[in-house]
Structures are given as C-alpha cells and as structure tokens.
Amino acid sequence: MANPVNISQERWNSETYLTIPKEKGCLCRPVIIDIRKTYFGIFPKERDSASRDVDLLKRTFKQLGFLEPHIISTLDPDSDKYDHPLYSVENLKRKLVSIAFGEYGYFYLPNYPISNFQQREPIPAKFSTTLLMSHFNGNNCRNLALKPKIFLVQTCNAQLAQKDRSLFMDGISPPPLATVPIEADLLLYHSEVSGGYTCKMKKETRENLGSVIDQGDRNGGGDERETQACQFVYTLYKEVEALAGQQKDFELTDLILGVNRSLMEFIDKEHYRSDEDNKPWTIEPMIPICVDQLTKRLVLRTNLG
C-alpha cells in the first residue's frame, strides 16, 4: 500500500494556485535544459540564440520571484554522457524549461561522439516531452500533489533554411502531436518558432523592427551586438515585464494569451521574413501549442516593490 501524502486543508480546498515571492525569493528553483549543439551524423547544428535565451529566461523568473535557475547545459564531450542529468529520469523530475532542437512532442539530445574517431549516431536520440511530463505524477512526486507542474519547451527546427528560388512550394505540415499524459496539474507550453527567423536578419532590418524583436545586449563599448534571443523567449520575457509593471499578480492564462497574441502579430505582419536575397523559409512559424491539465487557476505574484 502506498504511503499517504500530507496535504494541507488550505491546499485541498483552494480553487487557485498562488505563487507568493518573498524577500530573496521563496519559490522553487527552475531548471533550464540548454541543449545548444546537437550532432546530425557528422555535422553539428548549434542554436545561435542559446546564450541570449538563457539570459532572458533568468530575468523572467527573477521578476516572478523564483530562485536563480539551475542550468543543465551541453555535455562536455570528454565526460561519460550517461552520468549527465539529461540521461537520468530521476534527475529530470524538477525540470521546467527545455530549449533545444526538435519538433512538437520531443526534443533532441546532444548526440555526442561514440568513439575516438568522432563518429556520431546518424539521427540524434529523441527525448519525449510526454515521457518527461509523465514522471511528475502523484506516484513519483508525492509532495507535488495538487501543485502545478509547468513545462516550457522551445525547440528550433534543425532543417530550417531559406528556399532556393527553384524550390518554392507550400509550407511543410507539422508532424502530429504526441499523446499527452492524462495526469492532472500539468501544463505544457511548446513553441517551435525557431531562433533562425531573427538571428539571420540583416542589421538594417533588425534595427528597423526596434522592440518587436530582441536587439541583444551591447558587448563592451563597440557597436557589435550579441546574437538575438529566439522570438518565443523574448516575447515571454516582454509579456512578464509588462504584466509585472502593471499589477501585483496575474493569471498564467493571461500571460499565455499575451504571448500568443504578440507572436500572432509577429507572424501575420511577416516580421520573420528574411531579407537575405528575398528567399522565403522552408518552414513557416506557427503559434505555440498549449496543453493544459491544470485543475485550478494559476496566479503568478510579481516582485513589485
């Protein structure tokens, strides 16, 4: 017989999840899985926006009163990959954010060399978001019963490229969504707006868009700028900043609707269009998918004052 879980009367009867940050933070420590390089056969693919994405995510969590995120980054090729937290389900039980290459329903693992001759598997191993979420049920995480478990996933498509003029055709349909677990109090918010849409813009176009996209932080005293964050992470950061500046708390649904509204404008006005030789992209951006199994309203309290 399973051990019982002690749940306070307040948590049992409440109709709302409420985050209440205190001085120096009292909320959980978010975990960011930052997989910025993945090998496809012998060829590595690297997410240009990785550094800026992590920076803006850290600022976003700080505004909401969370502790400093724990970062799990790309594995050192010289170490044993199976000792890395990415390969241990037990170590994945606290994860909140994943940014990597992938598609709806999964993200790719780094796919490190399997021999001294720098050989790699031809196709990277997939890590299912369904599998990740399924380990947060009441049996595995008993102290998280009736508490919200939020997963933010940003996957950049490794096949994103500009079309050759002789290959113009309709956009590629996305693969079907993987099955989502039925356990309650889970929320998956998955974006596939690749960082390449903004990272490959000409400087003039980027500056003309102003605050519509991330302009990056200046490096030193020169005019050079860092690579821009992907549009999803930047939009999430801006929406939290706007809501935190207006009110002391807000619902997660308001944040998601605000992010999707801004991304819809970004897509409808074709701000993602590259002006490099006027070539369209092989894959068109789409609004993020939200799968909501929460049983209560989630209210986020900001760090105002």
Short mmCIF file of C-alpha atoms in Angstrom, two decimals:
data_model
loop_
_atom_site.label_atom_id
_atom_site.label_comp_id
_atom_site.label_asym_id
_atom_site.label_seq_id
_atom_site.Cartn_x
_atom_site.Cartn_y
_atom_site.Cartn_z
CA MET A 1 0.00 0.00 0.00
CA ALA A 2 1.39 3.41 -0.99
CA ASN A 3 2.34 5.86 1.71
CA PRO A 4 -0.24 8.62 2.21
CA VAL A 5 0.53 12.21 1.24
CA ASN A 6 0.07 15.00 3.77
CA ILE A 7 -1.92 17.75 2.03
CA SER A 8 -2.91 20.83 3.96
CA GLN A 9 -6.59 21.74 4.21
CA GLU A 10 -5.81 25.05 2.55
CA ARG A 11 -4.24 23.39 -0.49
CA TRP A 12 -7.08 20.87 -0.70
CA ASN A 13 -9.87 23.47 -0.59
CA SER A 14 -8.23 26.27 -2.58
CA GLU A 15 -9.52 26.98 -6.08
CA THR A 16 -6.35 28.84 -7.06
CA TYR A 17 -2.63 28.15 -7.29
CA LEU A 18 -0.87 31.27 -6.00
CA THR A 19 2.85 31.99 -6.11
CA ILE A 20 3.93 34.39 -3.34
CA PRO A 21 7.55 35.55 -3.66
CA LYS A 22 9.22 36.91 -0.52
CA GLU A 23 12.48 38.68 0.17
CA LYS A 24 15.37 36.85 -1.56
CA GLY A 25 12.79 34.54 -3.16
CA CYS A 26 10.87 31.61 -1.73
CA LEU A 27 9.63 29.83 -4.81
CA CYS A 28 11.18 26.71 -6.33
CA ARG A 29 14.39 26.76 -8.33
CA PRO A 30 13.52 26.46 -12.03
CA VAL A 31 15.73 24.22 -14.13
CA ILE A 32 16.71 25.20 -17.67
CA ILE A 33 17.88 22.43 -20.01
CA ASP A 34 20.04 24.28 -22.53
CA ILE A 35 20.99 21.97 -25.41
CA ARG A 36 22.64 24.36 -27.81
CA LYS A 37 24.59 21.91 -30.02
CA THR A 38 23.36 18.62 -31.48
CA TYR A 39 25.13 16.39 -34.00
CA PHE A 40 23.21 15.08 -37.01
CA GLY A 41 25.60 12.44 -38.32
CA ILE A 42 28.99 14.15 -38.61
CA PHE A 43 27.52 17.63 -38.86
CA PRO A 44 26.85 19.71 -35.71
CA LYS A 45 23.90 22.10 -35.52
CA GLU A 46 24.07 24.93 -32.99
CA ARG A 47 21.27 27.22 -31.80
CA ASP A 48 22.53 30.77 -32.35
CA SER A 49 20.10 32.25 -29.82
CA ALA A 50 21.07 29.93 -26.92
CA SER A 51 23.07 32.36 -24.77
CA ARG A 52 20.53 35.18 -25.04
CA ASP A 53 17.60 32.79 -24.46
CA VAL A 54 19.04 31.65 -21.14
CA ASP A 55 19.74 35.24 -20.08
CA LEU A 56 16.16 36.38 -20.74
CA LEU A 57 14.68 33.30 -19.06
CA LYS A 58 16.71 34.01 -15.92
CA ARG A 59 15.42 37.61 -15.88
CA THR A 60 11.85 36.39 -16.42
CA PHE A 61 11.97 34.02 -13.44
CA LYS A 62 13.56 36.72 -11.29
CA GLN A 63 10.62 39.07 -11.99
CA LEU A 64 8.27 36.34 -10.75
CA GLY A 65 10.17 35.73 -7.51
CA PHE A 66 11.73 32.37 -8.35
CA LEU A 67 15.17 31.38 -7.13
CA GLU A 68 18.14 31.54 -9.51
CA PRO A 69 17.56 28.79 -12.12
CA HIS A 70 19.72 25.70 -12.20
CA ILE A 71 21.24 25.36 -15.69
CA ILE A 72 21.88 22.00 -17.33
CA SER A 73 23.89 22.80 -20.43
CA THR A 74 25.54 20.91 -23.25
CA LEU A 75 27.59 17.95 -22.03
CA ASP A 76 31.39 18.03 -22.10
CA PRO A 77 32.33 15.61 -24.94
CA ASP A 78 35.15 14.14 -22.82
CA SER A 79 32.86 13.04 -19.99
CA ASP A 80 30.66 9.96 -19.72
CA LYS A 81 27.33 11.01 -21.19
CA TYR A 82 25.39 8.55 -19.05
CA ASP A 83 26.45 10.36 -15.88
CA HIS A 84 24.81 13.53 -17.17
CA PRO A 85 21.42 14.61 -15.72
CA LEU A 86 19.89 14.60 -19.22
CA TYR A 87 20.14 10.82 -19.32
CA SER A 88 18.63 10.16 -15.90
CA VAL A 89 14.88 10.22 -15.41
CA GLU A 90 15.44 10.59 -11.66
CA ASN A 91 17.37 13.81 -12.27
CA LEU A 92 14.73 15.15 -14.65
CA LYS A 93 11.99 15.31 -12.02
CA ARG A 94 12.47 19.04 -11.35
CA LYS A 95 12.82 20.31 -14.90
CA LEU A 96 10.81 23.32 -16.02
CA VAL A 97 12.27 24.68 -19.26
CA SER A 98 13.88 22.96 -22.22
CA ILE A 99 15.43 24.79 -25.18
CA ALA A 100 16.86 22.58 -27.92
CA PHE A 101 16.46 21.34 -31.45
CA GLY A 102 13.36 19.23 -32.00
CA GLU A 103 9.76 19.24 -33.13
CA TYR A 104 6.35 19.03 -31.49
CA GLY A 105 6.32 16.23 -28.94
CA TYR A 106 10.08 15.81 -28.43
CA PHE A 107 13.50 17.45 -28.35
CA TYR A 108 16.87 16.09 -29.49
CA LEU A 109 19.67 15.15 -27.10
CA PRO A 110 23.24 16.32 -27.90
CA ASN A 111 24.27 13.10 -29.75
CA TYR A 112 27.90 13.14 -28.64
CA PRO A 113 30.75 11.11 -30.24
CA ILE A 114 30.59 7.36 -29.66
CA SER A 115 34.27 6.72 -30.44
CA ASN A 116 37.65 8.40 -30.59
CA PHE A 117 37.16 8.79 -34.33
CA GLN A 118 34.41 11.36 -33.74
CA GLN A 119 31.64 9.12 -35.05
CA ARG A 120 28.07 10.02 -34.13
CA GLU A 121 24.75 8.34 -34.46
CA PRO A 122 23.18 9.40 -37.80
CA ILE A 123 19.99 10.59 -36.04
CA PRO A 124 20.07 12.17 -32.55
CA ALA A 125 18.23 10.48 -29.72
CA LYS A 126 14.78 11.96 -29.09
CA PHE A 127 13.56 12.81 -25.59
CA SER A 128 9.77 12.78 -25.46
CA THR A 129 8.08 15.66 -23.67
CA THR A 130 5.30 13.19 -22.85
CA LEU A 131 7.83 10.97 -21.07
CA LEU A 132 9.27 13.97 -19.25
CA MET A 133 5.85 15.07 -18.01
CA SER A 134 4.69 11.57 -17.07
CA HIS A 135 7.27 11.34 -14.27
CA PHE A 136 5.62 14.20 -12.38
CA ASN A 137 2.51 12.23 -11.43
CA GLY A 138 1.32 11.64 -7.88
CA ASN A 139 3.11 8.30 -7.56
CA ASN A 140 6.57 9.61 -8.47
CA CYS A 141 6.36 13.10 -6.92
CA ARG A 142 4.03 12.70 -3.98
CA ASN A 143 4.87 16.07 -2.44
CA LEU A 144 3.80 17.77 -5.68
CA ALA A 145 0.22 16.50 -5.47
CA LEU A 146 -2.25 19.34 -6.18
CA LYS A 147 0.67 21.61 -7.13
CA PRO A 148 1.17 22.93 -10.68
CA LYS A 149 3.98 21.49 -12.80
CA ILE A 150 4.77 23.86 -15.68
CA PHE A 151 6.87 22.86 -18.71
CA LEU A 152 8.07 25.47 -21.20
CA VAL A 153 9.60 23.95 -24.33
CA GLN A 154 11.29 25.92 -27.13
CA THR A 155 12.50 23.74 -30.00
CA CYS A 156 14.28 25.11 -33.06
CA ASN A 157 13.91 23.10 -36.25
CA ALA A 158 17.33 21.93 -37.44
CA GLN A 159 16.07 21.80 -41.04
CA LEU A 160 15.07 25.47 -41.17
CA ALA A 161 16.64 27.10 -44.22
CA GLN A 162 15.86 29.54 -46.97
CA LYS A 163 14.36 28.06 -50.12
CA ASP A 164 16.13 28.07 -53.41
CA ARG A 165 14.03 30.01 -55.93
CA SER A 166 13.55 26.84 -57.97
CA LEU A 167 12.04 25.03 -54.98
CA PHE A 168 9.26 27.42 -53.94
CA MET A 169 6.36 25.40 -52.58
CA ASP A 170 3.75 25.41 -49.83
CA GLY A 171 4.86 25.14 -46.20
CA ILE A 172 5.57 21.73 -44.66
CA SER A 173 2.84 20.41 -42.37
CA PRO A 174 3.98 19.77 -38.79
CA PRO A 175 4.05 16.17 -37.51
CA PRO A 176 1.12 15.04 -35.37
CA LEU A 177 1.32 15.80 -31.66
CA ALA A 178 2.45 13.05 -29.35
CA THR A 179 -0.02 11.72 -26.82
CA VAL A 180 -0.21 13.85 -23.70
CA PRO A 181 -0.46 12.10 -20.29
CA ILE A 182 -3.79 12.35 -18.52
CA GLU A 183 -2.36 13.07 -15.06
CA ALA A 184 -3.68 16.35 -13.68
CA ASP A 185 -1.91 19.57 -12.68
CA LEU A 186 0.42 19.54 -15.69
CA LEU A 187 0.81 22.25 -18.31
CA LEU A 188 2.91 22.04 -21.48
CA TYR A 189 3.56 25.24 -23.48
CA HIS A 190 5.58 24.27 -26.57
CA SER A 191 6.92 26.75 -29.13
CA GLU A 192 8.59 25.88 -32.41
CA VAL A 193 9.33 29.44 -33.53
CA SER A 194 12.97 28.80 -34.42
CA GLY A 195 15.64 31.29 -33.43
CA GLY A 196 16.87 31.37 -37.01
CA TYR A 197 14.00 33.63 -38.08
CA THR A 198 15.54 36.60 -36.26
CA CYS A 199 19.20 35.60 -35.92
CA LYS A 200 19.74 35.71 -39.70
CA MET A 201 18.21 39.15 -40.30
CA LYS A 202 20.22 41.94 -41.83
CA LYS A 203 21.31 44.62 -39.36
CA GLU A 204 19.16 47.30 -41.04
CA THR A 205 16.01 45.18 -40.90
CA ARG A 206 16.64 44.21 -37.28
CA GLU A 207 17.11 47.82 -36.20
CA ASN A 208 14.02 48.97 -38.12
CA LEU A 209 11.88 46.46 -36.20
CA GLY A 210 13.02 48.03 -32.91
CA SER A 211 11.44 46.46 -29.84
CA VAL A 212 9.38 44.00 -31.93
CA ILE A 213 12.37 41.65 -31.75
CA ASP A 214 15.28 41.26 -29.35
CA GLN A 215 18.14 43.61 -30.17
CA GLY A 216 20.59 41.88 -27.79
CA ASP A 217 22.91 43.47 -25.26
CA ARG A 218 25.85 45.57 -26.35
CA ASN A 219 29.27 43.99 -26.00
CA GLY A 220 31.76 46.39 -24.43
CA GLY A 221 31.94 49.86 -25.91
CA GLY A 222 31.62 48.95 -29.58
CA ASP A 223 28.58 48.78 -31.80
CA GLU A 224 28.56 45.00 -32.08
CA ARG A 225 25.59 43.22 -30.53
CA GLU A 226 25.07 39.74 -29.18
CA THR A 227 23.05 37.20 -31.12
CA GLN A 228 19.35 37.82 -30.57
CA ALA A 229 17.10 35.61 -28.45
CA CYS A 230 14.54 33.45 -30.21
CA GLN A 231 11.20 35.23 -30.60
CA PHE A 232 9.30 32.98 -28.15
CA VAL A 233 11.69 33.53 -25.24
CA TYR A 234 11.92 37.27 -25.96
CA THR A 235 8.13 37.61 -26.15
CA LEU A 236 7.68 35.67 -22.90
CA TYR A 237 10.17 37.99 -21.19
CA LYS A 238 8.46 41.15 -22.53
CA GLU A 239 4.96 39.99 -21.56
CA VAL A 240 6.05 39.16 -17.99
CA GLU A 241 7.82 42.52 -17.77
CA ALA A 242 4.66 44.34 -18.95
CA LEU A 243 2.31 42.46 -16.61
CA ALA A 244 4.68 42.82 -13.64
CA GLY A 245 4.80 46.57 -14.23
CA GLN A 246 1.03 46.90 -14.18
CA GLN A 247 -0.25 44.70 -11.37
CA LYS A 248 0.90 42.71 -8.37
CA ASP A 249 -0.38 39.39 -9.68
CA PHE A 250 -1.78 37.90 -12.88
CA GLU A 251 -3.05 34.57 -14.16
CA LEU A 252 -0.95 32.23 -16.27
CA THR A 253 -3.71 32.18 -18.90
CA ASP A 254 -3.33 35.97 -19.32
CA LEU A 255 0.41 35.51 -19.88
CA ILE A 256 -0.09 32.74 -22.46
CA LEU A 257 -2.75 34.72 -24.33
CA GLY A 258 -0.50 37.78 -24.37
CA VAL A 259 2.46 35.79 -25.70
CA ASN A 260 0.35 34.14 -28.41
CA ARG A 261 -1.21 37.47 -29.40
CA SER A 262 2.23 39.05 -29.84
CA LEU A 263 3.54 36.06 -31.76
CA MET A 264 0.47 36.10 -34.00
CA GLU A 265 1.21 39.72 -34.88
CA PHE A 266 4.86 38.79 -35.50
CA ILE A 267 3.68 36.08 -37.92
CA ASP A 268 0.81 37.96 -39.57
CA LYS A 269 2.96 41.01 -40.32
CA GLU A 270 5.71 38.68 -41.58
CA HIS A 271 8.38 40.22 -39.35
CA TYR A 272 10.14 36.86 -39.54
CA ARG A 273 10.75 37.24 -43.28
CA SER A 274 14.45 37.26 -44.09
CA ASP A 275 15.56 39.98 -46.49
CA GLU A 276 18.65 38.00 -47.47
CA ASP A 277 18.12 37.59 -51.25
CA ASN A 278 14.36 37.71 -50.54
CA LYS A 279 14.20 33.95 -50.11
CA PRO A 280 11.31 32.50 -48.07
CA TRP A 281 11.84 29.95 -45.31
CA THR A 282 11.31 26.23 -45.86
CA ILE A 283 9.24 26.11 -42.66
CA GLU A 284 6.73 28.78 -41.66
CA PRO A 285 6.41 29.76 -37.95
CA MET A 286 3.28 28.76 -36.03
CA ILE A 287 1.66 29.81 -32.77
CA PRO A 288 2.86 27.71 -29.76
CA ILE A 289 0.79 24.75 -28.60
CA CYS A 290 -0.58 24.77 -25.04
CA VAL A 291 -1.80 21.55 -23.43
CA ASP A 292 -3.44 22.40 -20.11
CA GLN A 293 -4.23 19.76 -17.49
CA LEU A 294 -4.30 22.18 -14.55
CA THR A 295 -7.29 21.76 -12.24
CA LYS A 296 -7.11 25.26 -10.75
CA ARG A 297 -6.33 28.81 -11.78
CA LEU A 298 -2.59 29.59 -11.58
CA VAL A 299 -1.93 33.10 -10.29
CA LEU A 300 1.64 34.46 -10.50
CA ARG A 301 2.55 37.15 -8.00
CA THR A 302 5.27 39.56 -9.11
CA ASN A 303 8.19 41.11 -7.27
CA LEU A 304 6.73 44.63 -7.32
CA GLY A 305 8.38 46.85 -4.72
#
